[in-house]
mmCIF file of C-alpha atoms in Angstrom:
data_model
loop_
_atom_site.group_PDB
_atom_site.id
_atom_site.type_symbol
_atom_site.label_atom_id
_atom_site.label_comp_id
_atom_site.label_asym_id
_atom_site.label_seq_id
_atom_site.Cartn_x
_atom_site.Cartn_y
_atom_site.Cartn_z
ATOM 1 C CA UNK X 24 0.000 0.000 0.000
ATOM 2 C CA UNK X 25 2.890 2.663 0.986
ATOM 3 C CA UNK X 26 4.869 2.089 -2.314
ATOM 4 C CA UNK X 27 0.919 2.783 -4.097
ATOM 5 C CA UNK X 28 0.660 5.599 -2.673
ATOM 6 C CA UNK X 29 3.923 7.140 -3.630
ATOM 7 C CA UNK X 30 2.804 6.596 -7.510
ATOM 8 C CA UNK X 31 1.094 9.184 -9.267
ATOM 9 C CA UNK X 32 -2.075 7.416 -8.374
ATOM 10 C CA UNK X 33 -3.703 7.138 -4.715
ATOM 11 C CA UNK X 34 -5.871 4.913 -3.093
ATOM 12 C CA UNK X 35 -8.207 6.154 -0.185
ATOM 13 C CA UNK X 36 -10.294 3.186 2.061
ATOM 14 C CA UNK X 37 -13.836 5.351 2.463
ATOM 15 C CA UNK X 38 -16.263 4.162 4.781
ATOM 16 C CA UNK X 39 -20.043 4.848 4.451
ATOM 17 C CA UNK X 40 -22.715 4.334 7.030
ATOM 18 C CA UNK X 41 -19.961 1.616 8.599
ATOM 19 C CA UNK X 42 -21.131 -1.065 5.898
ATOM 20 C CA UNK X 43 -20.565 0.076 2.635
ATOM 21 C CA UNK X 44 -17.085 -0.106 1.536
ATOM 22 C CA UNK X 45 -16.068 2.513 -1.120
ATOM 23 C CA UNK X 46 -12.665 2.993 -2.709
ATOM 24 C CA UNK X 47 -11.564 6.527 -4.651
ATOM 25 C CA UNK X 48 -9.030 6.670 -6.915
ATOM 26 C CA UNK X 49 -7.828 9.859 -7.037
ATOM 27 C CA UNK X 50 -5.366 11.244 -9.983
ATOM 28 C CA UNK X 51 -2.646 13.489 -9.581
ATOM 29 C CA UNK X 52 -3.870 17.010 -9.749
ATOM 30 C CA UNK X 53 -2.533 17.570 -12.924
ATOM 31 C CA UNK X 54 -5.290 15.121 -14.220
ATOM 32 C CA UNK X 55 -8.642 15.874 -12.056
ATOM 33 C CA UNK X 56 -10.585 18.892 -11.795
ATOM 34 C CA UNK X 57 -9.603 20.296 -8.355
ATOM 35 C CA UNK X 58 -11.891 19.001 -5.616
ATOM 36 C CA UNK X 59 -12.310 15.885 -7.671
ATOM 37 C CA UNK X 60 -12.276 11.995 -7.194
ATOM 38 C CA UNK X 61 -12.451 8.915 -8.527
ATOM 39 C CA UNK X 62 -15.487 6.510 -6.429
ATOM 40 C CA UNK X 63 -16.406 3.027 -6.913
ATOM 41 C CA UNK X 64 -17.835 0.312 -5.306
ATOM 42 C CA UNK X 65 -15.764 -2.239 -4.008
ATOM 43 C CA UNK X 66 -18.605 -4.739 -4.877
ATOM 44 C CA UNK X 67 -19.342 -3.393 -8.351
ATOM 45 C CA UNK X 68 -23.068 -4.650 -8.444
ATOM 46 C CA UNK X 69 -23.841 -1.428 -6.150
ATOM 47 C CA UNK X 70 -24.532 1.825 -7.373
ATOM 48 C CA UNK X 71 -22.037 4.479 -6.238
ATOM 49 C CA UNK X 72 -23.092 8.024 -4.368
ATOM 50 C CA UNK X 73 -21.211 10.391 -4.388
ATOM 51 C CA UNK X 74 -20.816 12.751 -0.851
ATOM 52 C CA UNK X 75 -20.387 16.777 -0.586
ATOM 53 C CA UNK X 76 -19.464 17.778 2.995
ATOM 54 C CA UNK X 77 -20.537 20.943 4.134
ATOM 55 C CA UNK X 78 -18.343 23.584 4.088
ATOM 56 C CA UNK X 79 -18.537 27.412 5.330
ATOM 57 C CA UNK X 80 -19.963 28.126 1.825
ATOM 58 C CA UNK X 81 -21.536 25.526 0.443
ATOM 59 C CA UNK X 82 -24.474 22.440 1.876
ATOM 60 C CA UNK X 83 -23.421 19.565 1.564
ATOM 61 C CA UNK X 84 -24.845 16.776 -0.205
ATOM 62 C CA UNK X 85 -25.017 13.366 -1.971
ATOM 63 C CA UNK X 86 -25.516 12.370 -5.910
ATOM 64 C CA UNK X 87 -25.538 8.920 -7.618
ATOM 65 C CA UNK X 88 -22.897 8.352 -10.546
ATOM 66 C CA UNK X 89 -24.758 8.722 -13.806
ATOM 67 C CA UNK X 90 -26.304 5.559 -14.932
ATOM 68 C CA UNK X 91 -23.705 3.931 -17.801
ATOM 69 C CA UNK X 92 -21.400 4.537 -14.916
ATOM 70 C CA UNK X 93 -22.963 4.235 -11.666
ATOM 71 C CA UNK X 94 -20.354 1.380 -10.664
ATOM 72 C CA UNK X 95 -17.558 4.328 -11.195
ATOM 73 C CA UNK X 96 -17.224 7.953 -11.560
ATOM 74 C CA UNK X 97 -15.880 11.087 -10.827
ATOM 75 C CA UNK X 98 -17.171 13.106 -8.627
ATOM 76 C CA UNK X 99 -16.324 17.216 -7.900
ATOM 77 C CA UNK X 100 -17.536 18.895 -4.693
ATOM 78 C CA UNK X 101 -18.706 21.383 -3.766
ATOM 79 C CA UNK X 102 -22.101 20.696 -5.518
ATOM 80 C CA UNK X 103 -22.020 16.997 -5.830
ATOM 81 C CA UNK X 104 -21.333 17.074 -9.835
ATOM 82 C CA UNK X 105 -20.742 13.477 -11.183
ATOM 83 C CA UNK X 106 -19.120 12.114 -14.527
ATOM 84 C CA UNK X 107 -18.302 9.003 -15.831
ATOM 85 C CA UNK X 108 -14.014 9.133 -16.148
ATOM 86 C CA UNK X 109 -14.423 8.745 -20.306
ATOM 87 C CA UNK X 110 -16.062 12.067 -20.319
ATOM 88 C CA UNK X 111 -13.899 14.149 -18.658
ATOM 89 C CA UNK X 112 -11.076 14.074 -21.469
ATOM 90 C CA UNK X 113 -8.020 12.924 -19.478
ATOM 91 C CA UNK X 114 -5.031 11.972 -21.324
ATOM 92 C CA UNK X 115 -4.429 8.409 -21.693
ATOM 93 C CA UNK X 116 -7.926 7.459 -21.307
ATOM 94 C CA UNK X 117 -9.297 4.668 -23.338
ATOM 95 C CA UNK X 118 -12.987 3.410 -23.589
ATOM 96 C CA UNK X 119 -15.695 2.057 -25.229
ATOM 97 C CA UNK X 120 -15.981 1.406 -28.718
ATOM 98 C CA UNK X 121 -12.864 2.735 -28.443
ATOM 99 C CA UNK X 122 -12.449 6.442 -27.956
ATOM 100 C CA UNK X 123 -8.916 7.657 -26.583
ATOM 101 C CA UNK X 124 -7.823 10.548 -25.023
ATOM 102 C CA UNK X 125 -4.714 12.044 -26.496
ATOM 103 C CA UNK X 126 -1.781 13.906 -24.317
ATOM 104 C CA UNK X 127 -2.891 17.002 -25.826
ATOM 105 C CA UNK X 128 -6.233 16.361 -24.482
ATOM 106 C CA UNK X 129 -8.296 15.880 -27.624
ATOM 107 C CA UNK X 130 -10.407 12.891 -27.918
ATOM 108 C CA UNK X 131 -10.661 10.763 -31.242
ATOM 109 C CA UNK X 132 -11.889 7.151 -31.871
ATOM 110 C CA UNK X 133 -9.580 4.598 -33.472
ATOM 111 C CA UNK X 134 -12.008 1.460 -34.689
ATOM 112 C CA UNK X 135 -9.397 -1.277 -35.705
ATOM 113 C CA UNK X 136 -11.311 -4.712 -36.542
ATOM 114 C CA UNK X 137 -13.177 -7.322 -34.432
ATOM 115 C CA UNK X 138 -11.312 -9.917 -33.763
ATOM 116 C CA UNK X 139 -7.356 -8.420 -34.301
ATOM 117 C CA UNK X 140 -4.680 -6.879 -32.440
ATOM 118 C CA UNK X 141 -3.430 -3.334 -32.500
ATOM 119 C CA UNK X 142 -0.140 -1.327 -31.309
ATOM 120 C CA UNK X 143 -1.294 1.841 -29.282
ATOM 121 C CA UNK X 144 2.116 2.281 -27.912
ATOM 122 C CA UNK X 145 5.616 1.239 -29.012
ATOM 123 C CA UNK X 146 8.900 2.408 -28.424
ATOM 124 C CA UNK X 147 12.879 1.036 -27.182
ATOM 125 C CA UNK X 148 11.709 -1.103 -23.771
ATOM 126 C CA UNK X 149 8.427 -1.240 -24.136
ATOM 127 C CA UNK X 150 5.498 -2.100 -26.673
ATOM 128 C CA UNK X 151 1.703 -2.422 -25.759
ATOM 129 C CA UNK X 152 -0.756 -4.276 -28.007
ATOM 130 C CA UNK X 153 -4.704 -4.372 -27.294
ATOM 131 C CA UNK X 154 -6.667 -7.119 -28.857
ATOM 132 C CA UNK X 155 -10.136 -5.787 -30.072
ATOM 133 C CA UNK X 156 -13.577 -7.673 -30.328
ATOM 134 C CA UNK X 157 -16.491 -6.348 -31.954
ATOM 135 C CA UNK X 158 -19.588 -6.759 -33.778
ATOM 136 C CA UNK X 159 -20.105 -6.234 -37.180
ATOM 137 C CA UNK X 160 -22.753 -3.261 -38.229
ATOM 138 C CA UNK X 161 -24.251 -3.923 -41.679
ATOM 139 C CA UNK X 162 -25.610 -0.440 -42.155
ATOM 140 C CA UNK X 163 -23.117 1.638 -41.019
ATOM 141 C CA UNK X 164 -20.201 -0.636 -42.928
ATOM 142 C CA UNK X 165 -18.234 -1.059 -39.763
ATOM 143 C CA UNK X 166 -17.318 -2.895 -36.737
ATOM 144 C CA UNK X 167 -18.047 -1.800 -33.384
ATOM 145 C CA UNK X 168 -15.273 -2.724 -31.490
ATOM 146 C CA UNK X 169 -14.031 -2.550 -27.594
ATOM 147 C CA UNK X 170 -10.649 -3.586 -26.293
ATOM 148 C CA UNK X 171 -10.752 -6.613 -24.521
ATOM 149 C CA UNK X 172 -7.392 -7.111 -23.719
ATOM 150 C CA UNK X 173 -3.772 -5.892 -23.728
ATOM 151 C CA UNK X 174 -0.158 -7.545 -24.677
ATOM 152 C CA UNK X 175 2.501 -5.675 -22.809
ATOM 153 C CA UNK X 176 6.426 -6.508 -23.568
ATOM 154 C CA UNK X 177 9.048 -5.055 -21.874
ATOM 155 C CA UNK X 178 12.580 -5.181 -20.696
ATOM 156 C CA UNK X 179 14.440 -8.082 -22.146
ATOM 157 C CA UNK X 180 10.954 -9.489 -23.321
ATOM 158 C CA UNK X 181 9.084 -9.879 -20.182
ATOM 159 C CA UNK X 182 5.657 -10.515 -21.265
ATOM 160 C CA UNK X 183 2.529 -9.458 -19.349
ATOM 161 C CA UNK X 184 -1.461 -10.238 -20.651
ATOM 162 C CA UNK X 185 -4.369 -9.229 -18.729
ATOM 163 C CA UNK X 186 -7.789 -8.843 -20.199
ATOM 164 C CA UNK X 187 -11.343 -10.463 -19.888
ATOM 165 C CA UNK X 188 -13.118 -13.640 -20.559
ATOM 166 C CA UNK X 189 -16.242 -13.653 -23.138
ATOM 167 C CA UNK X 190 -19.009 -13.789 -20.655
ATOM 168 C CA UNK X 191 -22.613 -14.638 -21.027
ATOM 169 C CA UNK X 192 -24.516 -12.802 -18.729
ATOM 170 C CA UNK X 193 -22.118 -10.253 -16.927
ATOM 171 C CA UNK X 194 -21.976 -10.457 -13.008
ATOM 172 C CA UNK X 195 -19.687 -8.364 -11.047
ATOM 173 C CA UNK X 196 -19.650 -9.865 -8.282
ATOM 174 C CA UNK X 197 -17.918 -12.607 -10.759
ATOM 175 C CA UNK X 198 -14.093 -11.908 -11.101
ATOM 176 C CA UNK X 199 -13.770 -12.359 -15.147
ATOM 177 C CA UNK X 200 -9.672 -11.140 -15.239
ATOM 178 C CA UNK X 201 -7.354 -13.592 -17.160
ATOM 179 C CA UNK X 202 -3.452 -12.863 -16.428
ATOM 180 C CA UNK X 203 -0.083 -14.256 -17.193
ATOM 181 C CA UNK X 204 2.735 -13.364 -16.773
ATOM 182 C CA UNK X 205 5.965 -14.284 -19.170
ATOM 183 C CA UNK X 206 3.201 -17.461 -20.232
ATOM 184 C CA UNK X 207 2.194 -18.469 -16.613
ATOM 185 C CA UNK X 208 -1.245 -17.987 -15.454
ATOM 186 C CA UNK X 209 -1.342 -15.325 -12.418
ATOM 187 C CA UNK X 210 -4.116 -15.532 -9.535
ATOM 188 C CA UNK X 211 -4.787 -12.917 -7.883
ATOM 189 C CA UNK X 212 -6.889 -13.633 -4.560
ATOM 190 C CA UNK X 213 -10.329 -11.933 -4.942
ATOM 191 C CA UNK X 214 -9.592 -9.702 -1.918
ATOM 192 C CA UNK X 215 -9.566 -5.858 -2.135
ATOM 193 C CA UNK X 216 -6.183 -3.892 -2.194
ATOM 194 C CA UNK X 217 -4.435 -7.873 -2.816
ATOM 195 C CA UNK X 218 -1.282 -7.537 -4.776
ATOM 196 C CA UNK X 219 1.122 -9.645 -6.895
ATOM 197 C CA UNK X 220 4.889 -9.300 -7.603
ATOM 198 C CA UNK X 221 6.289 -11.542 -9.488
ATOM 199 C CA UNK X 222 9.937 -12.253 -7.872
ATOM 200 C CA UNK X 223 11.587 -12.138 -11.225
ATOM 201 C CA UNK X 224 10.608 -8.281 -11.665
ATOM 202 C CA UNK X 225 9.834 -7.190 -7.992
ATOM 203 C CA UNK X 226 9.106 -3.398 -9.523
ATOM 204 C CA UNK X 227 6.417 -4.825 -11.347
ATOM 205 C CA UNK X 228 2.604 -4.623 -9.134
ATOM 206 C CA UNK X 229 -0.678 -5.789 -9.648
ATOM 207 C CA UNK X 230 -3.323 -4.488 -6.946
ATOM 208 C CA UNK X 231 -6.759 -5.626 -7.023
ATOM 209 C CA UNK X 232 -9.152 -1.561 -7.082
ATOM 210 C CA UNK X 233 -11.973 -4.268 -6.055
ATOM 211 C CA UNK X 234 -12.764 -7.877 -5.177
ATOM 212 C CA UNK X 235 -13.289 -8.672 -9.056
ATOM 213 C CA UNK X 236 -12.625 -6.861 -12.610
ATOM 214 C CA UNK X 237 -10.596 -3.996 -11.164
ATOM 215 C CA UNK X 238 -7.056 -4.007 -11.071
ATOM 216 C CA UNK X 239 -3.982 -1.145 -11.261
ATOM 217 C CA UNK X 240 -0.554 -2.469 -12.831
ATOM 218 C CA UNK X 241 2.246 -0.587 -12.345
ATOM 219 C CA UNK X 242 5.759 -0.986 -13.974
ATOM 220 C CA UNK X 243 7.973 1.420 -11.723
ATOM 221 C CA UNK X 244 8.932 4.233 -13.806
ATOM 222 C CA UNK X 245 7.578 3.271 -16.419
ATOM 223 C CA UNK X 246 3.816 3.123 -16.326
ATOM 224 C CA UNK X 247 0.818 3.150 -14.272
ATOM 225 C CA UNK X 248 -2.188 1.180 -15.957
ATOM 226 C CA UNK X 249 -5.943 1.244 -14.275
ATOM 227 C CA UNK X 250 -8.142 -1.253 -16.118
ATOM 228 C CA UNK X 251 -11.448 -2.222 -15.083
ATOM 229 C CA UNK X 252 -13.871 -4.213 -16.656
ATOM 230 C CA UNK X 253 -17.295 -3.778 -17.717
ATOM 231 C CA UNK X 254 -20.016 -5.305 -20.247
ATOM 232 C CA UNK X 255 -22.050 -3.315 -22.840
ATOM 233 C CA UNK X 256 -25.390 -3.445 -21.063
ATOM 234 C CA UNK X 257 -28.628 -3.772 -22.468
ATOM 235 C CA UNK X 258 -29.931 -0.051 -22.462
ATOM 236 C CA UNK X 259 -26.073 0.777 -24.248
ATOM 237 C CA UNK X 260 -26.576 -1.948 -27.037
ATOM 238 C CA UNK X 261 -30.679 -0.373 -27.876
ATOM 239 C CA UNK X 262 -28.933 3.566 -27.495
ATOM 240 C CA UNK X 263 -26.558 2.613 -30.140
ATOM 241 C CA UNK X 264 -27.371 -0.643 -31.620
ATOM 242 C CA UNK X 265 -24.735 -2.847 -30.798
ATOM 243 C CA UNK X 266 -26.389 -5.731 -31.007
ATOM 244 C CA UNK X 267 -25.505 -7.407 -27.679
ATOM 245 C CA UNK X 268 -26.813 -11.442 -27.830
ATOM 246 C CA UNK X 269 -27.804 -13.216 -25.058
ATOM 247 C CA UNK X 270 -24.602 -15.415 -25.404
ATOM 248 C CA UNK X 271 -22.228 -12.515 -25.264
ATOM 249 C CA UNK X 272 -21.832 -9.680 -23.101
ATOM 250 C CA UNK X 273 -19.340 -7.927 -24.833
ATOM 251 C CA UNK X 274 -17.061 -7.512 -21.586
ATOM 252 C CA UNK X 275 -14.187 -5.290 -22.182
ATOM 253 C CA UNK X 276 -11.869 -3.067 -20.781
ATOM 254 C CA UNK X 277 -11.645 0.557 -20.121
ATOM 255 C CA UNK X 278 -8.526 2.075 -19.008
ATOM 256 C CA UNK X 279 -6.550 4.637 -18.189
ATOM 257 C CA UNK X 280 -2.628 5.018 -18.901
ATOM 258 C CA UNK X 281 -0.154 6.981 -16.884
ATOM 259 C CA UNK X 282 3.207 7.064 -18.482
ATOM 260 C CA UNK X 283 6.366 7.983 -16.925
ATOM 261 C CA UNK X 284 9.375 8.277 -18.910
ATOM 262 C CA UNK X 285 8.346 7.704 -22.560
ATOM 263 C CA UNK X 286 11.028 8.927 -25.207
ATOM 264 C CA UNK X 287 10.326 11.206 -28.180
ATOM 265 C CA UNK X 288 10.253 8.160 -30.779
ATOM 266 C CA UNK X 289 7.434 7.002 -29.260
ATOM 267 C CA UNK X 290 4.556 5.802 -31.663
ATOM 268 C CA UNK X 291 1.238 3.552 -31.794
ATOM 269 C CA UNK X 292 -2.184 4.771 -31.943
ATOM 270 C CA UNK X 293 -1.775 6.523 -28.586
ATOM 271 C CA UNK X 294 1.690 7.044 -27.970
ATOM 272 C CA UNK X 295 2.492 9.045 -31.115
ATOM 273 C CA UNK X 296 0.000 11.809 -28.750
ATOM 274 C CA UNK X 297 3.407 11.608 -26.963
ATOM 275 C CA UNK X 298 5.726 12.981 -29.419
ATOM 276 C CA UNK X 299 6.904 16.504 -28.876
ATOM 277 C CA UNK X 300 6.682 16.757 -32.736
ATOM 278 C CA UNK X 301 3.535 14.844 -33.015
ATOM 279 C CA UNK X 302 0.954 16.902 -35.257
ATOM 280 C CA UNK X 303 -3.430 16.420 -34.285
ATOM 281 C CA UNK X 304 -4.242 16.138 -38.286
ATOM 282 C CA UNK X 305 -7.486 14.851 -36.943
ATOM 283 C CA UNK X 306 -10.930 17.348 -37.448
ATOM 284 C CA UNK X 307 -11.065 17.800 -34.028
ATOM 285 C CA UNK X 308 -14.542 19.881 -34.845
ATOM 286 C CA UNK X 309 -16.269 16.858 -35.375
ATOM 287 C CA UNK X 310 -18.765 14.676 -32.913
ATOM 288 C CA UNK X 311 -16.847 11.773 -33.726
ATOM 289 C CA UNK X 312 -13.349 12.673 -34.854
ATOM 290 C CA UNK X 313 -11.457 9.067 -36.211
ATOM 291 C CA UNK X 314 -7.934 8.079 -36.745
ATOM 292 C CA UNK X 315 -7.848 5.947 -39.950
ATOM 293 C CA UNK X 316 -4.837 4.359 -41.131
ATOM 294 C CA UNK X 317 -5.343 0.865 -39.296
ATOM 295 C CA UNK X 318 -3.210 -1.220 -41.393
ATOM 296 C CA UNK X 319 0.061 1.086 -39.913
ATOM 297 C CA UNK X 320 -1.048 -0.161 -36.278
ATOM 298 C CA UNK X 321 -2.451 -3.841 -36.891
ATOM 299 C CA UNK X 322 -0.062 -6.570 -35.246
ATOM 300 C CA UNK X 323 0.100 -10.032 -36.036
ATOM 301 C CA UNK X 324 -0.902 -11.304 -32.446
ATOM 302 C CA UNK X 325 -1.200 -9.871 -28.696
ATOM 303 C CA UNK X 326 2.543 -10.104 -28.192
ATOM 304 C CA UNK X 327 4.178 -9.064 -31.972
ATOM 305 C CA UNK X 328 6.294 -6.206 -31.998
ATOM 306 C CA UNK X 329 6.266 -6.501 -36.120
ATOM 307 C CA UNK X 330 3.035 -3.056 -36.664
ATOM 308 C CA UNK X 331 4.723 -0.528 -39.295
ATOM 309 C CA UNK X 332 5.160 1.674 -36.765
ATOM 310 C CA UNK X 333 6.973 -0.669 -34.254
ATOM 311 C CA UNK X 334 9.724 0.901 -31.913
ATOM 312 C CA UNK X 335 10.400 -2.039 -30.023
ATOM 313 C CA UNK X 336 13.711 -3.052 -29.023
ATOM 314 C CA UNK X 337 14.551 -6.021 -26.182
ATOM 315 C CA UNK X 338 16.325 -3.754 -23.947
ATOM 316 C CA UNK X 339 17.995 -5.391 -21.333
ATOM 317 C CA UNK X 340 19.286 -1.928 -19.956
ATOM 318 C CA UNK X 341 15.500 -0.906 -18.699
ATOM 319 C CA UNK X 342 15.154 -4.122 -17.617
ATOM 320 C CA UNK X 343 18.145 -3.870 -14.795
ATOM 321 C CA UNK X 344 16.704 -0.647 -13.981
ATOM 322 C CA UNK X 345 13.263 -1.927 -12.993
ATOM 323 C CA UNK X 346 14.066 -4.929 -11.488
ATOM 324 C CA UNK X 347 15.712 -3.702 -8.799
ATOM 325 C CA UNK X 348 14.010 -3.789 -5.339
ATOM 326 C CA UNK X 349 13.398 -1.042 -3.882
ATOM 327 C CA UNK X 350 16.220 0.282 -1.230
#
């Protein structure tokens, strides 16, 4: 827990009404609105409210998070405003069908294909694919498409998946996380605030944010990943016609990226946002700006370094760096 808080993201143990267990994740200031956290329910079935206390100007108060999010969301006080994290524009954000979040801030969808894999970041040391399901939407021509899991390598070619099972009906009280690590399976007890180190890389952390589907990985000066996962409910597949089946929930992953020390040749569908020299040619005026240009990012499985745009380079050097215990 002390060497969690020390990261750029903190975790705060909230107790409501001494039954209900809530846990905030709160960014680094430079992320969140002042005044603003991160609340979700350690037992993600529940619905989440978020609590004002009074102050010497302002009443205080309570507000549920909005309904696609009411597991999770950010909440400001005073005034007991609530957002679900996708909407608020953060850098490194990625969700739904997927839209990212630049680090210039401006938001754009990248659509892949059902069914493939995609580099969002490579450079020298490290390379992240996501794997991306979908369904296919006759009328519009396209796939709808979620990220449902992600292929990290790093260091001399320490490999690291974690993403979620196809489920049928989605429970999450249900843990639905698979993991391995360098190809062995990883179990991570279904407790809140458990964590995993794998001996081999002891600046490498997985901490459960919940009992199930919630999880922060963090590669010491390197990066800070929070991933939870969620299905595409009901009321989400009739808004936008997703056509969710009774034998598929859709379950994927949104998450949010904190990077630490990335260099300037950094590229992938995200990390190019990185670049000191990197350009937004997207029409950032639109609803629903896109980044085309799939076939630069598309890898040939969750752990190929071989996109167009691939930066990755075994690099034993980083490795020796972060696998060093902490003094």
């Amino acid at each position: 827990m002390a060497a969690l808080l020390a990261r750029p993201w903190a975790i705060t143990i909230i107790f409501l009404s001494g039954c209900l267990l809530m846990v905030a994740v709160s960014a680094a200031n430079d992320t969140l609105p002042r005044g603003a956290k991160v609340f979700g329910s350690q037992f993600g079935k529940r619905d989440v409210l978020v609590t004002c206390q009074d102050d010497k100007k302002t009443k205080g108060c309570n507000a549920p998070c909005p309904h696609r999010c009411r597991n999770q969301c950010v909440g400001i006080c005073p005034g007991c405003k609530t957002f679900c994290l996708c909407d608020l524009g953060i850098p490194g954000y990625v969700c739904g069908d997927p839209r990212f979040t630049g680090a210039d801030g401006n938001n754009f969808y990248f659509h892949g294909k059902k069914d493939q894999d995609f580099c969002i970041v490579s450079e020298k040391g490290l390379h992240i694919n996501a794997h991306f399901i979908g369904k296919h939407n006759p009328e519009k021509n396209r796939d709808f498409t979620w990220v449902q899991a992600l292929g990290i390598m790093f260091g001399d070619n320490h490999q690291l998946y974690f993403g979620v099972e196809k489920t049928m009906t989605w429970n999450d009280s249900v843990d639905r996380l698979a993991i391995t690590f360098d190809g062995e399976q990883i179990n991570i007890p279904t407790d809140l605030n458990a964590k995993w180190i794998p001996t081999t890389v002891p600046s490498l952390s997985l901490t459960r944010t919940s009992e199930t589907n919630g999880i922060i990985v963090d590669l010491r000066g390197v990066f800070t990943i929070i991933a939870k996962a969620v299905p595409i409910t009901k009321k989400e597949s009739d808004i936008h016609s997703y056509g969710v089946t009774p034998d598929d929930s859709l379950a994927h992953l949104d998450l949010s990226f904190k990077f630490h020390s990335l260099s300037d040749d950094v590229h992938g569908v995200l990390g190019q946002t990185y670049r000191p020299d990197y350009v937004n040619k997207l029409d950032v005026r639109k609803n629903m700006p896109v980044m085309t240009g799939a076939d630069n990012y598309s890898s040939s499985s969750i752990f190929a370094t071989d996109c167009a745009v691939a930066r990755f380079r075994s690099n034993p050097e980083i490795a020796m760096v972060t696998e060093k215990a902490d003094n």
